PDB file of C-alpha atoms and ligand atoms in Angstrom:
ATOM      1  CA  UNK A 253       3.829  -8.300 -58.502  1.00  0.00           C
ATOM      2  CA  UNK A 254       2.579  -9.485 -55.117  1.00  0.00           C
ATOM      3  CA  UNK A 255      -0.403  -8.080 -53.215  1.00  0.00           C
ATOM      4  CA  UNK A 256       0.000  -6.158 -49.957  1.00  0.00           C
ATOM      5  CA  UNK A 257      -0.269  -8.057 -46.680  1.00  0.00           C
ATOM      6  CA  UNK A 258      -2.200  -6.375 -43.849  1.00  0.00           C
ATOM      7  CA  UNK A 259       1.104  -5.499 -42.196  1.00  0.00           C
ATOM      8  CA  UNK A 260       2.624  -4.061 -45.417  1.00  0.00           C
ATOM      9  CA  UNK A 261      -0.496  -2.049 -46.098  1.00  0.00           C
ATOM     10  CA  UNK A 262      -0.303  -0.319 -42.713  1.00  0.00           C
ATOM     11  CA  UNK A 263       3.431   0.187 -43.050  1.00  0.00           C
ATOM     12  CA  UNK A 264       3.163   1.790 -46.503  1.00  0.00           C
ATOM     13  CA  UNK A 265       0.317   4.039 -45.363  1.00  0.00           C
ATOM     14  CA  UNK A 266       1.984   5.268 -42.173  1.00  0.00           C
ATOM     15  CA  UNK A 267       5.330   6.102 -43.772  1.00  0.00           C
ATOM     16  CA  UNK A 268       3.949   7.531 -47.013  1.00  0.00           C
ATOM     17  CA  UNK A 269       0.871   9.497 -45.898  1.00  0.00           C
ATOM     18  CA  UNK A 270       2.650  12.881 -45.835  1.00  0.00           C
ATOM     19  CA  UNK A 271       4.783  12.287 -48.912  1.00  0.00           C
ATOM     20  CA  UNK A 272       4.574  13.728 -52.399  1.00  0.00           C
ATOM     21  CA  UNK A 273       2.423  11.605 -54.785  1.00  0.00           C
ATOM     22  CA  UNK A 274       5.559  10.625 -56.736  1.00  0.00           C
ATOM     23  CA  UNK A 275       7.037   9.075 -53.585  1.00  0.00           C
ATOM     24  CA  UNK A 276       3.724   7.529 -52.592  1.00  0.00           C
ATOM     25  CA  UNK A 277       3.608   5.741 -55.953  1.00  0.00           C
ATOM     26  CA  UNK A 278       7.177   4.446 -55.634  1.00  0.00           C
ATOM     27  CA  UNK A 279       6.582   3.278 -52.051  1.00  0.00           C
ATOM     28  CA  UNK A 280       3.518   1.326 -53.135  1.00  0.00           C
ATOM     29  CA  UNK A 281       5.443  -0.298 -55.965  1.00  0.00           C
ATOM     30  CA  UNK A 282       8.510  -1.011 -53.820  1.00  0.00           C
ATOM     31  CA  UNK A 283       6.276  -2.991 -51.433  1.00  0.00           C
ATOM     32  CA  UNK A 284       4.663  -4.994 -54.214  1.00  0.00           C
ATOM     33  CA  UNK A 285       7.403  -5.362 -56.856  1.00  0.00           C
ATOM     34  CA  UNK A 286      10.350  -6.877 -54.957  1.00  0.00           C
ATOM     35  CA  UNK A 287      11.847  -7.962 -58.292  1.00  0.00           C
ATOM     36  CA  UNK A 288      12.745  -4.338 -59.093  1.00  0.00           C
ATOM     37  CA  UNK A 289      15.066  -2.043 -57.120  1.00  0.00           C
ATOM     38  CA  UNK A 290      13.917   1.413 -56.054  1.00  0.00           C
ATOM     39  CA  UNK A 291      16.139   2.890 -58.809  1.00  0.00           C
ATOM     40  CA  UNK A 292      14.575   0.645 -61.430  1.00  0.00           C
ATOM     41  CA  UNK A 293      11.085   1.622 -60.274  1.00  0.00           C
ATOM     42  CA  UNK A 294      11.990   5.319 -60.426  1.00  0.00           C
ATOM     43  CA  UNK A 295      13.268   4.807 -63.982  1.00  0.00           C
ATOM     44  CA  UNK A 296       9.939   3.429 -65.256  1.00  0.00           C
ATOM     45  CA  UNK A 297       8.096   5.848 -67.511  1.00  0.00           C
ATOM     46  CA  UNK A 298       4.999   7.320 -65.875  1.00  0.00           C
ATOM     47  CA  UNK A 299       2.808   5.132 -68.098  1.00  0.00           C
ATOM     48  CA  UNK A 300       4.730   1.995 -67.110  1.00  0.00           C
ATOM     49  CA  UNK A 301       4.414   3.022 -63.447  1.00  0.00           C
ATOM     50  CA  UNK A 302       0.680   3.627 -63.771  1.00  0.00           C
ATOM     51  CA  UNK A 303       0.104   0.305 -65.560  1.00  0.00           C
ATOM     52  CA  UNK A 304       1.617  -1.415 -62.502  1.00  0.00           C
ATOM     53  CA  UNK A 305      -0.523   0.662 -60.147  1.00  0.00           C
ATOM     54  CA  UNK A 306      -3.626  -0.433 -62.066  1.00  0.00           C
ATOM     55  CA  UNK A 307      -2.552  -4.063 -61.627  1.00  0.00           C
ATOM     56  CA  UNK A 308      -2.083  -3.420 -57.914  1.00  0.00           C
ATOM     57  CA  UNK A 309      -5.608  -2.026 -57.690  1.00  0.00           C
ATOM     58  CA  UNK A 310      -6.902  -5.121 -59.488  1.00  0.00           C
ATOM     59  CA  UNK A 311      -5.139  -7.413 -57.022  1.00  0.00           C
ATOM     60  CA  UNK A 312      -6.271  -5.583 -53.899  1.00  0.00           C
ATOM     61  CA  UNK A 313      -9.742  -4.343 -54.847  1.00  0.00           C
ATOM     62  CA  UNK A 314     -10.858  -6.167 -57.978  1.00  0.00           C
ATOM     63  CA  UNK A 315     -11.396  -5.307 -61.648  1.00  0.00           C
ATOM     64  CA  UNK A 316     -13.495  -2.144 -61.204  1.00  0.00           C
ATOM     65  CA  UNK A 317     -12.780   1.345 -59.889  1.00  0.00           C
ATOM     66  CA  UNK A 318     -15.432   3.448 -58.182  1.00  0.00           C
ATOM     67  CA  UNK A 319     -14.948   7.051 -57.218  1.00  0.00           C
ATOM     68  CA  UNK A 320     -16.513  10.470 -57.049  1.00  0.00           C
ATOM     69  CA  UNK A 321     -16.041  13.594 -59.155  1.00  0.00           C
ATOM     70  CA  UNK A 322     -17.642  17.003 -58.995  1.00  0.00           C
ATOM     71  CA  UNK A 323     -19.493  18.373 -62.017  1.00  0.00           C
ATOM     72  CA  UNK A 324     -17.566  21.474 -63.167  1.00  0.00           C
ATOM     73  CA  UNK A 325     -20.828  23.206 -64.091  1.00  0.00           C
ATOM     74  CA  UNK A 326     -23.338  22.545 -61.291  1.00  0.00           C
ATOM     75  CA  UNK A 327     -20.997  21.082 -58.629  1.00  0.00           C
ATOM     76  CA  UNK A 328     -23.142  17.949 -58.326  1.00  0.00           C
ATOM     77  CA  UNK A 329     -21.148  15.081 -56.801  1.00  0.00           C
ATOM     78  CA  UNK A 330     -21.338  12.116 -59.109  1.00  0.00           C
ATOM     79  CA  UNK A 331     -20.127   8.600 -58.850  1.00  0.00           C
ATOM     80  CA  UNK A 332     -18.117   6.972 -61.610  1.00  0.00           C
ATOM     81  CA  UNK A 333     -17.560   3.291 -62.112  1.00  0.00           C
ATOM     82  CA  UNK A 334     -15.023   2.090 -64.680  1.00  0.00           C
ATOM     83  CA  UNK A 335     -13.238  -1.173 -65.275  1.00  0.00           C
ATOM     84  CA  UNK A 336      -9.462  -1.383 -64.985  1.00  0.00           C
ATOM     85  CA  UNK A 337      -9.457  -2.961 -68.449  1.00  0.00           C
ATOM     86  CA  UNK A 338     -11.000   0.212 -69.913  1.00  0.00           C
ATOM     87  CA  UNK A 339      -8.278   2.338 -68.329  1.00  0.00           C
ATOM     88  CA  UNK A 340      -5.477   0.265 -69.790  1.00  0.00           C
ATOM     89  CA  UNK A 341      -4.370   1.951 -72.983  1.00  0.00           C
ATOM     90  CA  UNK A 342      -1.290  -0.119 -73.726  1.00  0.00           C
ATOM     91  CA  UNK A 343      -1.280  -3.856 -73.295  1.00  0.00           C
ATOM     92  CA  UNK A 344       2.472  -4.142 -72.933  1.00  0.00           C
ATOM     93  CA  UNK A 345       4.055  -0.862 -71.885  1.00  0.00           C
ATOM     94  CA  UNK A 346       7.305  -2.668 -71.088  1.00  0.00           C
ATOM     95  CA  UNK A 347       7.782  -3.616 -74.718  1.00  0.00           C
ATOM     96  CA  UNK A 348       8.264   0.020 -75.754  1.00  0.00           C
ATOM     97  CA  UNK A 349      11.560   1.314 -77.014  1.00  0.00           C
ATOM     98  CA  UNK A 350      13.611   3.219 -74.480  1.00  0.00           C
ATOM     99  CA  UNK A 351      14.743   5.845 -76.979  1.00  0.00           C
ATOM    100  CA  UNK A 352      12.051   7.648 -78.948  1.00  0.00           C
ATOM    101  CA  UNK A 353      12.305   9.957 -81.940  1.00  0.00           C
ATOM    102  CA  UNK A 354      10.615  13.067 -83.213  1.00  0.00           C
ATOM    103  CA  UNK A 355      11.425  14.138 -86.769  1.00  0.00           C
ATOM    104  CA  UNK A 356       9.835  17.169 -88.437  1.00  0.00           C
ATOM    105  CA  UNK A 357      10.826  19.185 -91.541  1.00  0.00           C
ATOM    106  CA  UNK A 358      13.811  20.808 -89.858  1.00  0.00           C
ATOM    107  CA  UNK A 359      14.062  19.190 -86.438  1.00  0.00           C
ATOM    108  CA  UNK A 360      15.347  15.766 -85.377  1.00  0.00           C
ATOM    109  CA  UNK A 361      15.141  14.751 -81.723  1.00  0.00           C
ATOM    110  CA  UNK A 362      16.025  11.602 -79.856  1.00  0.00           C
ATOM    111  CA  UNK A 363      14.539  11.492 -76.391  1.00  0.00           C
ATOM    112  CA  UNK A 364      13.461   9.196 -73.567  1.00  0.00           C
ATOM    113  CA  UNK A 365      10.139   9.264 -71.770  1.00  0.00           C
ATOM    114  CA  UNK A 366       9.870  11.174 -68.471  1.00  0.00           C
ATOM    115  CA  UNK A 367      10.082   9.002 -65.355  1.00  0.00           C
ATOM    116  CA  UNK A 368       9.506   9.578 -61.622  1.00  0.00           C
ATOM    117  CA  UNK A 369      13.006  10.987 -61.157  1.00  0.00           C
ATOM    118  CA  UNK A 370      12.443  13.570 -63.889  1.00  0.00           C
ATOM    119  CA  UNK A 371       9.103  14.652 -62.473  1.00  0.00           C
ATOM    120  CA  UNK A 372      10.594  14.909 -58.974  1.00  0.00           C
ATOM    121  CA  UNK A 373      13.406  17.095 -60.322  1.00  0.00           C
ATOM    122  CA  UNK A 374      10.995  19.590 -61.883  1.00  0.00           C
ATOM    123  CA  UNK A 375       8.316  19.442 -59.149  1.00  0.00           C
ATOM    124  CA  UNK A 376       7.758  22.188 -56.659  1.00  0.00           C
ATOM    125  CA  UNK A 377       7.046  25.847 -57.109  1.00  0.00           C
ATOM    126  CA  UNK A 378       8.075  26.376 -60.734  1.00  0.00           C
ATOM    127  CA  UNK A 379       5.666  27.715 -63.346  1.00  0.00           C
ATOM    128  CA  UNK A 380       4.503  25.080 -65.872  1.00  0.00           C
ATOM    129  CA  UNK A 381       6.537  26.505 -68.774  1.00  0.00           C
ATOM    130  CA  UNK A 382       9.797  26.481 -66.794  1.00  0.00           C
ATOM    131  CA  UNK A 383       9.064  22.984 -65.498  1.00  0.00           C
ATOM    132  CA  UNK A 384       8.386  21.755 -69.021  1.00  0.00           C
ATOM    133  CA  UNK A 385      11.629  23.324 -70.286  1.00  0.00           C
ATOM    134  CA  UNK A 386      13.600  21.592 -67.539  1.00  0.00           C
ATOM    135  CA  UNK A 387      11.889  18.281 -68.258  1.00  0.00           C
ATOM    136  CA  UNK A 388      12.841  18.587 -71.920  1.00  0.00           C
ATOM    137  CA  UNK A 389      16.465  19.279 -71.029  1.00  0.00           C
ATOM    138  CA  UNK A 390      16.548  16.127 -68.911  1.00  0.00           C
ATOM    139  CA  UNK A 391      14.840  13.877 -71.460  1.00  0.00           C
ATOM    140  CA  UNK A 392      16.255  15.037 -74.806  1.00  0.00           C
ATOM    141  CA  UNK A 393      19.275  12.907 -75.658  1.00  0.00           C
ATOM    142  CA  UNK A 394      20.154  14.403 -79.025  1.00  0.00           C
ATOM    143  CA  UNK A 395      18.786  17.343 -81.014  1.00  0.00           C
ATOM    144  CA  UNK A 396      19.578  18.834 -84.402  1.00  0.00           C
ATOM    145  CA  UNK A 397      18.004  21.539 -86.549  1.00  0.00           C
ATOM    146  CA  UNK A 398      18.648  21.284 -90.308  1.00  0.00           C
ATOM    147  CA  UNK A 399      21.331  18.733 -89.529  1.00  0.00           C
ATOM    148  CA  UNK A 400      23.197  21.024 -87.112  1.00  0.00           C
ATOM    149  CA  UNK A 401      23.345  19.844 -83.477  1.00  0.00           C
ATOM    150  CA  UNK A 402      21.558  22.103 -80.979  1.00  0.00           C
ATOM    151  CA  UNK A 403      21.349  21.993 -77.207  1.00  0.00           C
ATOM    152  CA  UNK A 404      18.003  20.995 -75.673  1.00  0.00           C
ATOM    153  CA  UNK A 405      17.983  24.364 -73.896  1.00  0.00           C
ATOM    154  CA  UNK A 406      17.858  26.108 -77.304  1.00  0.00           C
ATOM    155  CA  UNK A 407      14.569  24.508 -78.415  1.00  0.00           C
ATOM    156  CA  UNK A 408      11.765  27.002 -79.047  1.00  0.00           C
ATOM    157  CA  UNK A 409       8.477  26.992 -77.132  1.00  0.00           C
ATOM    158  CA  UNK A 410       6.713  25.546 -80.197  1.00  0.00           C
ATOM    159  CA  UNK A 411       9.270  22.767 -80.524  1.00  0.00           C
ATOM    160  CA  UNK A 412       8.940  21.962 -76.815  1.00  0.00           C
ATOM    161  CA  UNK A 413       5.153  21.830 -77.185  1.00  0.00           C
ATOM    162  CA  UNK A 414       5.528  19.469 -80.131  1.00  0.00           C
ATOM    163  CA  UNK A 415       7.852  17.242 -78.133  1.00  0.00           C
ATOM    164  CA  UNK A 416       5.451  17.212 -75.158  1.00  0.00           C
ATOM    165  CA  UNK A 417       2.703  16.082 -77.528  1.00  0.00           C
ATOM    166  CA  UNK A 418       4.930  13.329 -78.915  1.00  0.00           C
ATOM    167  CA  UNK A 419       5.862  12.190 -75.400  1.00  0.00           C
ATOM    168  CA  UNK A 420       2.156  11.809 -74.554  1.00  0.00           C
ATOM    169  CA  UNK A 421       1.608   9.754 -77.697  1.00  0.00           C
ATOM    170  CA  UNK A 422       4.536   7.466 -76.825  1.00  0.00           C
ATOM    171  CA  UNK A 423       3.364   6.924 -73.236  1.00  0.00           C
ATOM    172  CA  UNK A 424      -0.439   7.010 -73.429  1.00  0.00           C
ATOM    173  CA  UNK A 425      -0.917   5.227 -70.095  1.00  0.00           C
ATOM    174  CA  UNK A 426       0.605   8.292 -68.398  1.00  0.00           C
ATOM    175  CA  UNK A 427      -2.437  10.385 -69.262  1.00  0.00           C
ATOM    176  CA  UNK A 428      -5.779   8.629 -68.998  1.00  0.00           C
ATOM    177  CA  UNK A 429      -8.922  10.665 -69.579  1.00  0.00           C
ATOM    178  CA  UNK A 430     -12.368   9.733 -68.283  1.00  0.00           C
ATOM    179  CA  UNK A 431     -15.431  10.670 -70.349  1.00  0.00           C
ATOM    180  CA  UNK A 432     -17.993  11.982 -67.896  1.00  0.00           C
ATOM    181  CA  UNK A 433     -21.535  13.317 -68.128  1.00  0.00           C
ATOM    182  CA  UNK A 434     -23.519  14.933 -65.335  1.00  0.00           C
ATOM    183  CA  UNK A 435     -27.028  13.450 -64.983  1.00  0.00           C
ATOM    184  CA  UNK A 436     -28.307  16.666 -63.369  1.00  0.00           C
ATOM    185  CA  UNK A 437     -27.253  19.315 -65.888  1.00  0.00           C
ATOM    186  CA  UNK A 438     -26.146  17.137 -68.836  1.00  0.00           C
ATOM    187  CA  UNK A 439     -22.671  18.706 -68.899  1.00  0.00           C
ATOM    188  CA  UNK A 440     -20.146  16.431 -70.658  1.00  0.00           C
ATOM    189  CA  UNK A 441     -16.435  16.710 -69.970  1.00  0.00           C
ATOM    190  CA  UNK A 442     -13.162  14.816 -69.741  1.00  0.00           C
ATOM    191  CA  UNK A 443     -11.242  14.477 -66.498  1.00  0.00           C
ATOM    192  CA  UNK A 444      -7.683  13.298 -66.052  1.00  0.00           C
ATOM    193  CA  UNK A 445      -7.682  10.068 -64.070  1.00  0.00           C
ATOM    194  CA  UNK A 446      -4.992  10.132 -61.403  1.00  0.00           C
ATOM    195  CA  UNK A 447      -4.334   6.516 -60.374  1.00  0.00           C
ATOM    196  CA  UNK A 448      -1.865   7.524 -57.627  1.00  0.00           C
ATOM    197  CA  UNK A 449      -4.336   9.741 -55.754  1.00  0.00           C
ATOM    198  CA  UNK A 450      -7.110   7.219 -56.303  1.00  0.00           C
ATOM    199  CA  UNK A 451      -5.095   4.234 -55.107  1.00  0.00           C
ATOM    200  CA  UNK A 452      -3.702   6.079 -52.110  1.00  0.00           C
ATOM    201  CA  UNK A 453      -7.172   7.173 -50.945  1.00  0.00           C
ATOM    202  CA  UNK A 454      -8.258   3.542 -51.204  1.00  0.00           C
ATOM    203  CA  UNK A 455      -5.196   2.394 -49.261  1.00  0.00           C
ATOM    204  CA  UNK A 456      -5.764   4.998 -46.528  1.00  0.00           C
ATOM    205  CA  UNK A 457      -9.378   3.860 -46.118  1.00  0.00           C
ATOM    206  CA  UNK A 458      -8.262   0.209 -45.894  1.00  0.00           C
ATOM    207  CA  UNK A 459      -5.531   1.074 -43.375  1.00  0.00           C
ATOM    208  CA  UNK A 460      -7.932   2.923 -41.087  1.00  0.00           C
ATOM    209  CA  UNK A 461     -10.470   0.096 -41.310  1.00  0.00           C
ATOM    210  CA  UNK A 462      -7.746  -2.379 -40.421  1.00  0.00           C
ATOM    211  CA  UNK A 463      -6.657  -0.327 -37.400  1.00  0.00           C
ATOM    212  CA  UNK A 464     -10.257  -0.168 -36.175  1.00  0.00           C
ATOM    213  CA  UNK A 465     -10.441  -3.950 -36.477  1.00  0.00           C
ATOM    214  CA  UNK A 466      -7.195  -4.307 -34.514  1.00  0.00           C
ATOM    215  CA  UNK A 467      -8.607  -1.987 -31.856  1.00  0.00           C
ATOM    216  CA  UNK A 468     -11.839  -3.984 -31.553  1.00  0.00           C
ATOM    217  CA  UNK A 469     -10.130  -7.389 -31.412  1.00  0.00           C
ATOM    218  CA  UNK A 470      -7.349  -6.272 -29.077  1.00  0.00           C
ATOM    219  CA  UNK A 471      -9.913  -4.894 -26.662  1.00  0.00           C
ATOM    220  CA  UNK A 472     -12.144  -7.966 -26.886  1.00  0.00           C
ATOM    221  CA  UNK A 473      -9.478 -10.681 -26.704  1.00  0.00           C
ATOM    222  CA  UNK A 474      -6.308  -8.996 -25.455  1.00  0.00           C
ATOM    223  CA  UNK A 475      -4.374 -10.075 -28.570  1.00  0.00           C
ATOM    224  CA  UNK A 476      -1.339  -8.173 -29.820  1.00  0.00           C
ATOM    225  CA  UNK A 477      -1.439  -6.054 -32.958  1.00  0.00           C
ATOM    226  CA  UNK A 478       1.030  -8.361 -34.730  1.00  0.00           C
ATOM    227  CA  UNK A 479      -1.101 -11.438 -33.948  1.00  0.00           C
ATOM    228  CA  UNK A 480      -4.235  -9.794 -35.320  1.00  0.00           C
ATOM    229  CA  UNK A 481      -2.496  -8.545 -38.463  1.00  0.00           C
ATOM    230  CA  UNK A 482      -1.006 -11.933 -39.229  1.00  0.00           C
ATOM    231  CA  UNK A 483      -4.472 -13.551 -39.360  1.00  0.00           C
ATOM    232  CA  UNK A 484      -6.193 -14.071 -42.684  1.00  0.00           C
ATOM    233  CA  UNK A 485      -8.886 -11.479 -43.419  1.00  0.00           C
ATOM    234  CA  UNK A 486     -11.496 -14.236 -43.232  1.00  0.00           C
ATOM    235  CA  UNK A 487     -10.462 -15.341 -39.774  1.00  0.00           C
ATOM    236  CA  UNK A 488     -10.282 -11.725 -38.573  1.00  0.00           C
ATOM    237  CA  UNK A 489     -13.805 -11.100 -39.880  1.00  0.00           C
ATOM    238  CA  UNK A 490     -15.118 -14.116 -38.033  1.00  0.00           C
ATOM    239  CA  UNK A 491     -13.718 -12.951 -34.707  1.00  0.00           C
ATOM    240  CA  UNK A 492     -14.970  -9.432 -35.383  1.00  0.00           C
ATOM    241  CA  UNK A 493     -18.497 -10.736 -35.821  1.00  0.00           C
ATOM    242  CA  UNK A 494     -18.186 -12.640 -32.539  1.00  0.00           C
ATOM    243  CA  UNK A 495     -16.799  -9.635 -30.704  1.00  0.00           C
ATOM    244  CA  UNK A 496     -19.293  -7.036 -31.860  1.00  0.00           C
TER     245      UNK A 496
HETATM  246 ZN1   ZN B 797     -23.808  19.133 -63.534  1.00  0.00          ZN
END
């Protein structure tokens, strides 16, 4: 994985800003993981994808994540500060088996973990139960009840819920919870940490800061955008200090 150059950062931000989070995530990874094709990136499980996004955050912004959440009880805005290491739940997500199994008293399922393509296929407008049913149909490879093969579309709501639970267990990086406590009202709760939204907000802030720097330097020195972007951050900072 390589880090984003100033030029790449602006490029990713300007093309992806209006896209769905699933596409934002893949665009970020496509720019930083040239060793994988877009298809290969889309086939990563959501946990594998998010592990890479955490690494990208580490490379661009360091080992800690700072953000804000709102207390669900008193609406106080509080800051959280966690380390990337604490958010990593699986050391080697790539080492996981591609085909997983769920075996209960009567049911035997072979399935794969949902990836970006699956989530894109079920995204948009559907109610959660329908979306979950569709996801199951895409990801179940083989199903049998009491030894008799059944279609994934014939699984009951309880069986689908059980499978969803098993999928979460197999891909824990896909669902990271933050333990939070409000200092004002002492409310304690868990919030789902969404690395895509977090990383994109960070990227957007960096892109806008970079454009302001380009604006300042272009006006002061008459340089072209491409010349300013190709400078090292250190050199750009030096000129900025001189110009302002
Ligand atoms: Zn509170």
